[in-house]
């Protein structure tokens, strides 16, 4: 069965330091991978996605993610964290069994709370 | 501005009292769906719709109904809410094609007492 794992419930980092939020996936085919961020009392905002091509994907707010097929990972990174980056981050994979368009279902990880200290 | 709009954003209701959460998108997207978010479980799909009058169950459809009479609207109906439906609900939409980004509304906090 398809699944996404975010092994860390919370990541703490000091402002100005690099941050990494981990994500691994398990799917039967080639994955389409996404990162979303949820700020307090706000909806899910799209950060970036990997569909094909360059394994390093750049997204909004200075975030980037690297697709590693051999390790089945798609870790989110940022070179220098800001206090305003503090939020809940979700990794998600598009269900490859339905690439034909029968559903737009995303399979989500359980989320990682990023806390950036001043 | 492209957006997915949900209402109400916050609701406290009593067990058994029918309620509807509305969802509207202005991007002319074919696909719409509903998710619920629960602590430790991430987001799980409730129902989805490929287009007008075409809907199907997601992973957790029990206790919910949906309809898609117009392309832009996709309401979520709880005929007889129960406390285990207390959750944060998200409506989402996207265009055709697996690589398309899915856009989410701002969420609806529902408490059933």
XYZ file of C-alpha atoms in Angstrom:
231
model
C 0.000 0.000 0.000
C 1.119 3.529 -0.692
C 2.316 5.495 2.299
C 4.283 8.529 3.385
C 6.360 8.718 6.549
C 7.494 11.820 8.368
C 9.639 10.342 11.116
C 9.901 13.494 13.243
C 6.873 14.927 15.001
C 8.812 18.103 15.715
C 11.985 19.743 14.475
C 13.648 22.513 16.434
C 16.145 24.837 14.822
C 17.679 28.198 15.654
C 16.995 31.135 13.399
C 19.657 31.455 10.708
C 20.581 27.781 10.813
C 19.767 25.359 8.000
C 16.697 23.200 8.432
C 15.658 19.786 7.138
C 12.245 18.172 7.440
C 12.363 14.507 6.496
C 9.970 12.539 4.318
C 10.101 9.025 2.918
C 7.527 7.344 0.751
C 6.420 3.953 -0.422
C 4.574 3.653 -3.737
C 4.319 1.087 -6.481
C 5.150 3.351 -9.392
C 6.936 6.628 -9.995
C 5.801 9.103 -7.365
C 4.576 12.632 -7.712
C 5.652 14.304 -4.465
C 4.417 17.455 -2.770
C 5.136 19.603 0.272
C 2.490 21.726 1.950
C 2.702 24.078 4.927
C -0.005 24.882 7.440
C 0.284 28.034 9.506
C -1.816 28.372 12.674
C -5.514 28.804 11.860
C -4.771 28.755 8.160
C -5.302 26.305 5.364
C -2.730 24.200 3.571
C -0.439 26.172 1.326
C 1.449 24.564 -1.524
C 5.245 24.836 -1.253
C 6.693 22.723 -4.027
C 6.360 19.525 -6.005
C 8.448 16.947 -7.834
C 6.996 15.482 -10.993
C 9.978 14.639 -13.157
C 13.349 16.028 -14.203
C 15.865 17.683 -11.890
C 15.938 15.986 -8.504
C 16.352 19.327 -6.714
C 13.114 21.247 -6.678
C 12.848 24.872 -5.592
C 9.654 26.264 -4.144
C 8.088 29.135 -2.269
C 9.647 31.090 0.619
C 13.174 29.836 -0.131
C 12.379 26.171 0.444
C 13.712 23.359 -1.680
C 13.466 19.589 -1.671
C 15.586 16.816 -3.078
C 14.089 13.725 -4.621
C 16.193 10.641 -3.964
C 14.780 7.606 -5.707
C 17.230 5.080 -4.235
C 16.411 6.182 -0.693
C 12.732 6.857 -1.503
C 13.043 10.232 0.184
C 11.922 13.775 -0.483
C 13.375 15.892 2.318
C 12.450 19.553 2.628
C 15.303 21.979 3.184
C 16.057 25.631 3.672
C 19.545 27.129 4.001
C 18.634 29.686 6.672
C 15.560 29.321 8.873
C 13.318 32.217 9.874
C 11.071 32.441 12.926
C 8.197 32.957 10.495
C 8.869 29.486 9.047
C 7.454 27.967 12.236
C 4.462 25.901 11.101
C 3.217 22.388 10.453
C 4.666 20.780 7.328
C 3.101 17.949 5.376
C 4.684 15.713 2.788
C 2.311 14.039 0.337
C 2.406 11.690 -2.618
C -0.018 11.508 -5.483
C -1.604 8.108 -5.691
C 0.141 6.516 -8.696
C -2.659 4.011 -9.198
C -4.856 6.888 -10.274
C -2.642 8.883 -12.587
C -5.301 8.400 -15.208
C -7.304 11.022 -13.442
C -9.858 9.037 -11.509
C -9.024 10.879 -8.339
C -6.898 13.734 -7.216
C -6.135 12.014 -3.944
C -2.987 12.885 -2.093
C -1.609 10.496 0.505
C -0.300 12.558 3.391
C 2.261 12.018 6.073
C 1.327 12.782 9.653
C 3.019 16.163 9.614
C 6.123 17.685 11.229
C 5.942 20.726 13.442
C 8.834 23.065 12.723
C 9.789 25.385 15.561
C 12.358 28.072 14.809
C 13.784 29.775 17.872
C 14.948 33.403 17.720
C -7.319 35.639 -7.050
C -7.438 31.844 -7.317
C -9.004 30.368 -4.238
C -11.007 27.635 -2.581
C -13.576 29.022 -0.158
C -15.170 27.042 2.653
C -17.981 27.967 5.023
C -18.405 27.933 7.906
C -14.845 28.192 9.185
C -15.887 27.283 12.734
C -18.951 25.411 13.916
C -20.086 23.764 17.121
C -23.135 21.563 16.703
C -25.004 18.842 18.539
C -25.180 15.151 17.773
C -27.736 14.343 15.097
C -28.307 17.847 13.778
C -27.768 17.851 10.033
C -25.188 20.283 8.731
C -23.595 21.274 5.445
C -20.140 22.677 4.847
C -19.986 24.540 1.582
C -17.011 24.674 -0.768
C -16.523 26.799 -3.836
C -13.573 27.229 -6.201
C -13.014 29.896 -8.833
C -10.373 28.125 -10.933
C -12.730 26.103 -13.165
C -11.175 22.896 -11.817
C -12.666 19.555 -12.718
C -11.551 17.736 -9.587
C -12.685 18.526 -6.083
C -12.402 16.589 -2.873
C -12.834 16.688 0.885
C -10.276 15.721 3.498
C -10.330 15.566 7.256
C -7.301 16.273 9.401
C -6.856 14.546 12.738
C -3.845 14.645 15.093
C -1.353 11.905 14.341
C -3.221 10.818 11.233
C -2.458 13.572 8.751
C -5.135 14.246 6.151
C -7.453 11.555 4.842
C -9.715 11.809 1.835
C -13.464 11.585 2.485
C -15.012 11.961 -0.976
C -13.937 13.204 -4.355
C -15.531 14.359 -7.583
C -14.120 14.152 -11.077
C -16.687 16.511 -12.556
C -20.312 17.566 -12.332
C -22.550 14.711 -11.178
C -19.539 12.369 -10.770
C -18.577 11.570 -7.180
C -16.971 8.660 -5.389
C -15.849 7.560 -1.940
C -12.425 8.235 -0.567
C -10.796 6.480 2.353
C -13.144 7.570 5.162
C -16.620 8.197 3.673
C -18.801 6.822 6.487
C -21.207 9.400 7.843
C -20.749 11.855 4.995
C -22.485 12.720 1.744
C -21.510 15.000 -1.121
C -23.036 16.388 -4.274
C -21.655 18.106 -7.365
C -24.437 19.876 -9.193
C -22.249 22.720 -10.381
C -18.612 22.656 -11.351
C -17.544 25.283 -8.834
C -19.353 23.892 -5.764
C -18.829 20.717 -3.766
C -20.708 20.722 -0.438
C -20.029 18.211 2.327
C -23.125 16.998 4.154
C -23.244 15.403 7.583
C -26.744 13.944 7.831
C -26.478 12.942 11.491
C -23.207 14.180 12.973
C -21.550 12.241 15.761
C -18.713 13.253 18.115
C -16.188 11.167 16.149
C -16.714 13.575 13.267
C -15.187 16.367 15.289
C -12.282 17.359 13.084
C -10.707 19.949 10.800
C -12.083 19.645 7.284
C -10.451 20.779 4.066
C -11.900 21.175 0.617
C -9.496 20.868 -2.304
C -9.519 21.282 -6.069
C -7.221 20.730 -9.017
C -7.203 20.584 -12.776
C -6.871 17.446 -14.874
C -3.534 15.653 -14.886
C -1.647 13.936 -12.103
C 1.030 16.619 -12.006
C -1.393 19.411 -11.254
C -1.149 21.109 -7.883
C -4.029 20.539 -5.501
C -5.264 23.724 -3.866
C -6.840 23.698 -0.428
C -9.315 25.892 1.342
C -8.599 27.419 4.733
C -10.338 24.651 6.621
C -13.506 24.259 8.663
C -13.241 23.427 12.346
C -16.199 21.259 13.282
C -17.028 20.232 16.846
C -19.890 17.813 17.515
C -21.040 17.642 21.136
